[in-house]
């Protein structure tokens, strides 16, 4: 069984559209994350939820809205997609939130391409 | 900005030990050092972490200097499948978030 699974794996869409990426973890973890890896391969944290509560919210356009319906799921909705949103988006989870309660387990990523 | 610095690339012969250095001179007393790797464009894979003692698991060993300002990840017998980008991370105090640097691109040579 995949520990952290993301859907879809590939997403190709037009500029201006709205899309969602889903993430589910079956590890029983309390904390989930979204990261963005751009074309230069820099990996940056976007959001983190602990027990469905938002704990990290980086400087991300408000077109990006995370939603955590329960501890096992963290979805990412993106409105009015722009060319610069093209990237690989990784979901991750960890047992808890704190200095030693990680490590984080990552999904295989969603490759988003904006035409 | 990342709190760690790593060499951009290294080569290692297959079967030899790969020693990957990392500097984290501004690390605080309760901050852990984590190592991850990313093979091609897969999701980062956790390798090992530590606070001040040396650590070993089935994948690697982590050696942390006494002053905690630097560490070395050791892959004891590198294989071609260990070719990847290796990231050394110190999670920030308070928010405990990871700030990824550029990592070290390790190439294991046959």
mmCIF file of C-alpha atoms in Angstrom:
data_model
loop_
_atom_site.group_PDB
_atom_site.id
_atom_site.type_symbol
_atom_site.label_atom_id
_atom_site.label_comp_id
_atom_site.label_asym_id
_atom_site.label_seq_id
_atom_site.Cartn_x
_atom_site.Cartn_y
_atom_site.Cartn_z
ATOM 1 C CA UNK A 1 0.000 0.000 0.000
ATOM 2 C CA UNK A 2 1.242 3.451 -0.892
ATOM 3 C CA UNK A 3 1.855 5.488 2.279
ATOM 4 C CA UNK A 4 1.262 8.956 0.793
ATOM 5 C CA UNK A 5 -0.700 9.000 -2.438
ATOM 6 C CA UNK A 6 -1.466 11.952 -4.654
ATOM 7 C CA UNK A 7 -3.923 12.260 -7.512
ATOM 8 C CA UNK A 8 -3.634 13.015 -10.291
ATOM 9 C CA UNK A 9 -0.015 12.199 -11.107
ATOM 10 C CA UNK A 10 -0.072 14.466 -14.163
ATOM 11 C CA UNK A 11 -2.264 17.481 -14.753
ATOM 12 C CA UNK A 12 -2.220 19.487 -17.973
ATOM 13 C CA UNK A 13 -4.628 22.387 -18.173
ATOM 14 C CA UNK A 14 -5.221 25.820 -19.618
ATOM 15 C CA UNK A 15 -4.346 29.106 -18.012
ATOM 16 C CA UNK A 16 -7.246 30.526 -16.041
ATOM 17 C CA UNK A 17 -8.761 27.176 -15.085
ATOM 18 C CA UNK A 18 -9.374 25.967 -11.532
ATOM 19 C CA UNK A 19 -7.979 22.597 -10.477
ATOM 20 C CA UNK A 20 -7.571 20.454 -7.387
ATOM 21 C CA UNK A 21 -4.898 17.998 -6.292
ATOM 22 C CA UNK A 22 -5.748 15.380 -3.703
ATOM 23 C CA UNK A 23 -3.501 13.777 -1.103
ATOM 24 C CA UNK A 24 -4.166 10.898 1.242
ATOM 25 C CA UNK A 25 -1.910 9.210 3.790
ATOM 26 C CA UNK A 26 -2.525 5.858 5.444
ATOM 27 C CA UNK A 27 0.238 6.163 8.035
ATOM 28 C CA UNK A 28 -1.966 7.496 10.812
ATOM 29 C CA UNK A 29 0.063 10.718 10.878
ATOM 30 C CA UNK A 30 -1.236 13.949 12.407
ATOM 31 C CA UNK A 31 0.576 16.437 10.188
ATOM 32 C CA UNK A 32 0.451 16.946 6.439
ATOM 33 C CA UNK A 33 2.268 19.312 4.085
ATOM 34 C CA UNK A 34 2.254 20.710 0.573
ATOM 35 C CA UNK A 35 5.518 21.564 -1.197
ATOM 36 C CA UNK A 36 6.204 23.074 -4.609
ATOM 37 C CA UNK A 37 9.257 22.166 -6.709
ATOM 38 C CA UNK A 38 9.836 24.537 -9.591
ATOM 39 C CA UNK A 39 11.744 24.034 -12.818
ATOM 40 C CA UNK A 40 15.015 24.917 -11.090
ATOM 41 C CA UNK A 41 14.353 22.062 -8.660
ATOM 42 C CA UNK A 42 13.999 24.244 -5.557
ATOM 43 C CA UNK A 43 11.658 22.559 -3.113
ATOM 44 C CA UNK A 44 9.612 24.977 -0.996
ATOM 45 C CA UNK A 45 7.072 24.468 1.755
ATOM 46 C CA UNK A 46 3.664 25.972 1.026
ATOM 47 C CA UNK A 47 1.312 24.800 3.767
ATOM 48 C CA UNK A 48 1.131 22.492 6.730
ATOM 49 C CA UNK A 49 -1.805 21.169 8.724
ATOM 50 C CA UNK A 50 -1.643 19.518 12.119
ATOM 51 C CA UNK A 51 -4.819 17.722 13.214
ATOM 52 C CA UNK A 52 -6.729 19.611 10.524
ATOM 53 C CA UNK A 53 -5.456 22.972 11.794
ATOM 54 C CA UNK A 54 -3.341 25.204 9.553
ATOM 55 C CA UNK A 55 0.079 25.709 11.182
ATOM 56 C CA UNK A 56 2.298 26.813 8.317
ATOM 57 C CA UNK A 57 1.124 29.201 5.625
ATOM 58 C CA UNK A 58 3.995 30.503 3.564
ATOM 59 C CA UNK A 59 3.848 33.491 1.243
ATOM 60 C CA UNK A 60 1.678 31.812 -1.342
ATOM 61 C CA UNK A 61 -0.878 33.586 -3.588
ATOM 62 C CA UNK A 62 -4.375 33.301 -2.166
ATOM 63 C CA UNK A 63 -5.369 31.520 -5.368
ATOM 64 C CA UNK A 64 -3.969 28.476 -3.549
ATOM 65 C CA UNK A 65 -6.291 27.107 -0.890
ATOM 66 C CA UNK A 66 -5.546 23.962 1.106
ATOM 67 C CA UNK A 67 -8.344 21.982 2.692
ATOM 68 C CA UNK A 68 -8.053 19.198 5.247
ATOM 69 C CA UNK A 69 -11.361 17.349 5.660
ATOM 70 C CA UNK A 70 -9.749 14.925 8.105
ATOM 71 C CA UNK A 71 -6.263 14.029 9.358
ATOM 72 C CA UNK A 72 -5.662 11.587 6.523
ATOM 73 C CA UNK A 73 -6.403 14.009 3.698
ATOM 74 C CA UNK A 74 -4.994 17.331 2.556
ATOM 75 C CA UNK A 75 -6.200 18.702 -0.757
ATOM 76 C CA UNK A 76 -4.906 21.677 -2.686
ATOM 77 C CA UNK A 77 -7.231 23.793 -4.784
ATOM 78 C CA UNK A 78 -5.800 26.321 -7.217
ATOM 79 C CA UNK A 79 -7.925 29.051 -8.790
ATOM 80 C CA UNK A 80 -7.182 30.981 -11.981
ATOM 81 C CA UNK A 81 -4.107 28.982 -12.891
ATOM 82 C CA UNK A 82 -1.133 30.932 -14.234
ATOM 83 C CA UNK A 83 1.882 29.868 -16.279
ATOM 84 C CA UNK A 84 4.094 30.261 -13.210
ATOM 85 C CA UNK A 85 2.109 27.607 -11.381
ATOM 86 C CA UNK A 86 3.684 24.943 -13.586
ATOM 87 C CA UNK A 87 5.685 22.790 -11.183
ATOM 88 C CA UNK A 88 5.713 19.509 -9.325
ATOM 89 C CA UNK A 89 3.619 19.589 -6.164
ATOM 90 C CA UNK A 90 4.522 17.164 -3.377
ATOM 91 C CA UNK A 91 2.380 16.158 -0.463
ATOM 92 C CA UNK A 92 4.034 14.854 2.712
ATOM 93 C CA UNK A 93 3.047 13.700 6.167
ATOM 94 C CA UNK A 94 4.712 13.243 9.549
ATOM 95 C CA UNK A 95 3.802 11.682 12.860
ATOM 96 C CA UNK A 96 3.522 14.981 14.616
ATOM 97 C CA UNK A 97 4.706 18.550 14.622
ATOM 98 C CA UNK A 98 7.794 19.480 16.539
ATOM 99 C CA UNK A 99 11.572 19.257 16.536
ATOM 100 C CA UNK A 100 11.811 15.492 16.672
ATOM 101 C CA UNK A 101 8.423 14.258 15.572
ATOM 102 C CA UNK A 102 9.298 14.236 11.949
ATOM 103 C CA UNK A 103 10.619 12.666 9.532
ATOM 104 C CA UNK A 104 8.317 13.419 6.701
ATOM 105 C CA UNK A 105 7.084 10.898 4.179
ATOM 106 C CA UNK A 106 6.557 12.269 0.686
ATOM 107 C CA UNK A 107 4.230 11.294 -2.129
ATOM 108 C CA UNK A 108 5.410 10.853 -5.702
ATOM 109 C CA UNK A 109 4.268 14.296 -6.775
ATOM 110 C CA UNK A 110 1.743 15.832 -9.139
ATOM 111 C CA UNK A 111 3.225 17.321 -12.285
ATOM 112 C CA UNK A 112 1.189 20.369 -13.197
ATOM 113 C CA UNK A 113 1.635 21.917 -16.640
ATOM 114 C CA UNK A 114 -0.155 25.094 -17.637
ATOM 115 C CA UNK A 115 -0.658 25.719 -21.346
ATOM 116 C CA UNK B 1 17.275 30.830 3.221
ATOM 117 C CA UNK B 2 18.466 27.345 3.985
ATOM 118 C CA UNK B 3 20.439 26.969 7.199
ATOM 119 C CA UNK B 4 22.776 24.442 5.593
ATOM 120 C CA UNK B 5 25.471 24.474 2.933
ATOM 121 C CA UNK B 6 26.499 21.471 0.870
ATOM 122 C CA UNK B 7 28.847 20.902 -2.074
ATOM 123 C CA UNK B 8 26.873 20.984 -5.315
ATOM 124 C CA UNK B 9 28.105 17.655 -6.616
ATOM 125 C CA UNK B 10 30.214 14.599 -5.788
ATOM 126 C CA UNK B 11 31.219 11.382 -7.499
ATOM 127 C CA UNK B 12 31.727 8.041 -5.806
ATOM 128 C CA UNK B 13 32.861 4.677 -7.134
ATOM 129 C CA UNK B 14 30.379 1.845 -6.820
ATOM 130 C CA UNK B 15 31.030 -0.259 -3.731
ATOM 131 C CA UNK B 16 32.944 2.514 -1.980
ATOM 132 C CA UNK B 17 31.718 4.618 0.913
ATOM 133 C CA UNK B 18 30.131 7.923 -0.042
ATOM 134 C CA UNK B 19 30.771 10.687 2.496
ATOM 135 C CA UNK B 20 28.519 13.700 2.031
ATOM 136 C CA UNK B 21 29.379 16.775 4.135
ATOM 137 C CA UNK B 22 27.034 19.466 5.392
ATOM 138 C CA UNK B 23 27.705 22.691 7.257
ATOM 139 C CA UNK B 24 25.097 24.074 9.645
ATOM 140 C CA UNK B 25 27.065 26.566 11.701
ATOM 141 C CA UNK B 26 23.988 28.461 12.982
ATOM 142 C CA UNK B 27 22.179 25.403 14.303
ATOM 143 C CA UNK B 28 20.421 25.892 17.653
ATOM 144 C CA UNK B 29 20.597 23.546 20.610
ATOM 145 C CA UNK B 30 17.289 21.791 20.013
ATOM 146 C CA UNK B 31 17.347 21.650 16.226
ATOM 147 C CA UNK B 32 17.760 18.303 14.520
ATOM 148 C CA UNK B 33 19.705 17.550 11.366
ATOM 149 C CA UNK B 34 17.769 15.589 8.737
ATOM 150 C CA UNK B 35 18.955 13.953 5.546
ATOM 151 C CA UNK B 36 16.759 13.208 2.562
ATOM 152 C CA UNK B 37 17.441 12.214 -0.989
ATOM 153 C CA UNK B 38 15.561 12.692 -4.237
ATOM 154 C CA UNK B 39 16.040 10.198 -7.036
ATOM 155 C CA UNK B 40 15.186 11.697 -10.441
ATOM 156 C CA UNK B 41 11.965 13.620 -9.829
ATOM 157 C CA UNK B 42 10.473 11.234 -7.268
ATOM 158 C CA UNK B 43 9.374 12.488 -3.885
ATOM 159 C CA UNK B 44 12.166 13.079 -1.367
ATOM 160 C CA UNK B 45 13.001 9.995 0.655
ATOM 161 C CA UNK B 46 13.904 10.196 4.322
ATOM 162 C CA UNK B 47 17.318 8.731 5.176
ATOM 163 C CA UNK B 48 18.276 9.563 8.756
ATOM 164 C CA UNK B 49 18.220 12.308 11.388
ATOM 165 C CA UNK B 50 20.019 13.161 14.596
ATOM 166 C CA UNK B 51 20.473 15.743 17.318
ATOM 167 C CA UNK B 52 24.012 15.369 18.662
ATOM 168 C CA UNK B 53 24.858 11.696 18.818
ATOM 169 C CA UNK B 54 25.985 9.708 15.812
ATOM 170 C CA UNK B 55 23.206 7.649 14.312
ATOM 171 C CA UNK B 56 23.070 4.554 12.123
ATOM 172 C CA UNK B 57 20.248 2.779 10.367
ATOM 173 C CA UNK B 58 19.932 0.294 7.536
ATOM 174 C CA UNK B 59 20.506 2.982 4.928
ATOM 175 C CA UNK B 60 23.279 5.172 6.280
ATOM 176 C CA UNK B 61 25.252 6.602 9.173
ATOM 177 C CA UNK B 62 25.163 10.180 10.384
ATOM 178 C CA UNK B 63 28.193 11.683 12.050
ATOM 179 C CA UNK B 64 27.623 15.006 13.841
ATOM 180 C CA UNK B 65 30.600 16.994 15.104
ATOM 181 C CA UNK B 66 30.810 17.759 18.792
ATOM 182 C CA UNK B 67 30.075 21.453 18.258
ATOM 183 C CA UNK B 68 27.165 20.418 15.977
ATOM 184 C CA UNK B 69 28.216 22.864 13.306
ATOM 185 C CA UNK B 70 28.646 20.218 10.657
ATOM 186 C CA UNK B 71 27.702 16.655 9.865
ATOM 187 C CA UNK B 72 28.524 13.896 7.394
ATOM 188 C CA UNK B 73 26.189 11.380 5.848
ATOM 189 C CA UNK B 74 27.899 8.096 5.086
ATOM 190 C CA UNK B 75 26.555 5.558 2.620
ATOM 191 C CA UNK B 76 28.839 2.611 3.465
ATOM 192 C CA UNK B 77 28.714 0.772 0.130
ATOM 193 C CA UNK B 78 27.326 3.013 -2.580
ATOM 194 C CA UNK B 79 25.431 1.418 -5.448
ATOM 195 C CA UNK B 80 24.261 2.876 -8.748
ATOM 196 C CA UNK B 81 20.784 3.216 -7.245
ATOM 197 C CA UNK B 82 22.165 5.687 -4.710
ATOM 198 C CA UNK B 83 22.664 8.250 -7.479
ATOM 199 C CA UNK B 84 20.440 11.120 -6.346
ATOM 200 C CA UNK B 85 20.341 14.636 -4.925
ATOM 201 C CA UNK B 86 21.003 14.532 -1.182
ATOM 202 C CA UNK B 87 19.558 17.238 1.038
ATOM 203 C CA UNK B 88 20.775 18.148 4.500
ATOM 204 C CA UNK B 89 18.097 20.060 6.425
ATOM 205 C CA UNK B 90 17.884 21.761 9.773
ATOM 206 C CA UNK B 91 14.267 22.445 10.603
ATOM 207 C CA UNK B 92 13.641 25.963 11.850
ATOM 208 C CA UNK B 93 12.957 26.590 15.519
ATOM 209 C CA UNK B 94 9.378 27.347 16.379
ATOM 210 C CA UNK B 95 7.731 26.406 13.104
ATOM 211 C CA UNK B 96 9.825 23.232 12.572
ATOM 212 C CA UNK B 97 9.487 23.673 8.847
ATOM 213 C CA UNK B 98 12.001 22.346 6.370
ATOM 214 C CA UNK B 99 13.895 24.775 4.200
ATOM 215 C CA UNK B 100 15.508 22.817 1.397
ATOM 216 C CA UNK B 101 18.773 24.047 -0.053
ATOM 217 C CA UNK B 102 20.229 23.016 -3.389
ATOM 218 C CA UNK B 103 21.607 19.724 -2.049
ATOM 219 C CA UNK B 104 24.501 17.603 -3.279
ATOM 220 C CA UNK B 105 24.107 15.726 -6.537
ATOM 221 C CA UNK B 106 25.816 12.378 -5.912
ATOM 222 C CA UNK B 107 26.749 10.330 -8.911
ATOM 223 C CA UNK B 108 27.794 6.741 -8.257
ATOM 224 C CA UNK B 109 30.075 5.494 -10.998
ATOM 225 C CA UNK B 110 30.332 1.880 -12.177
#
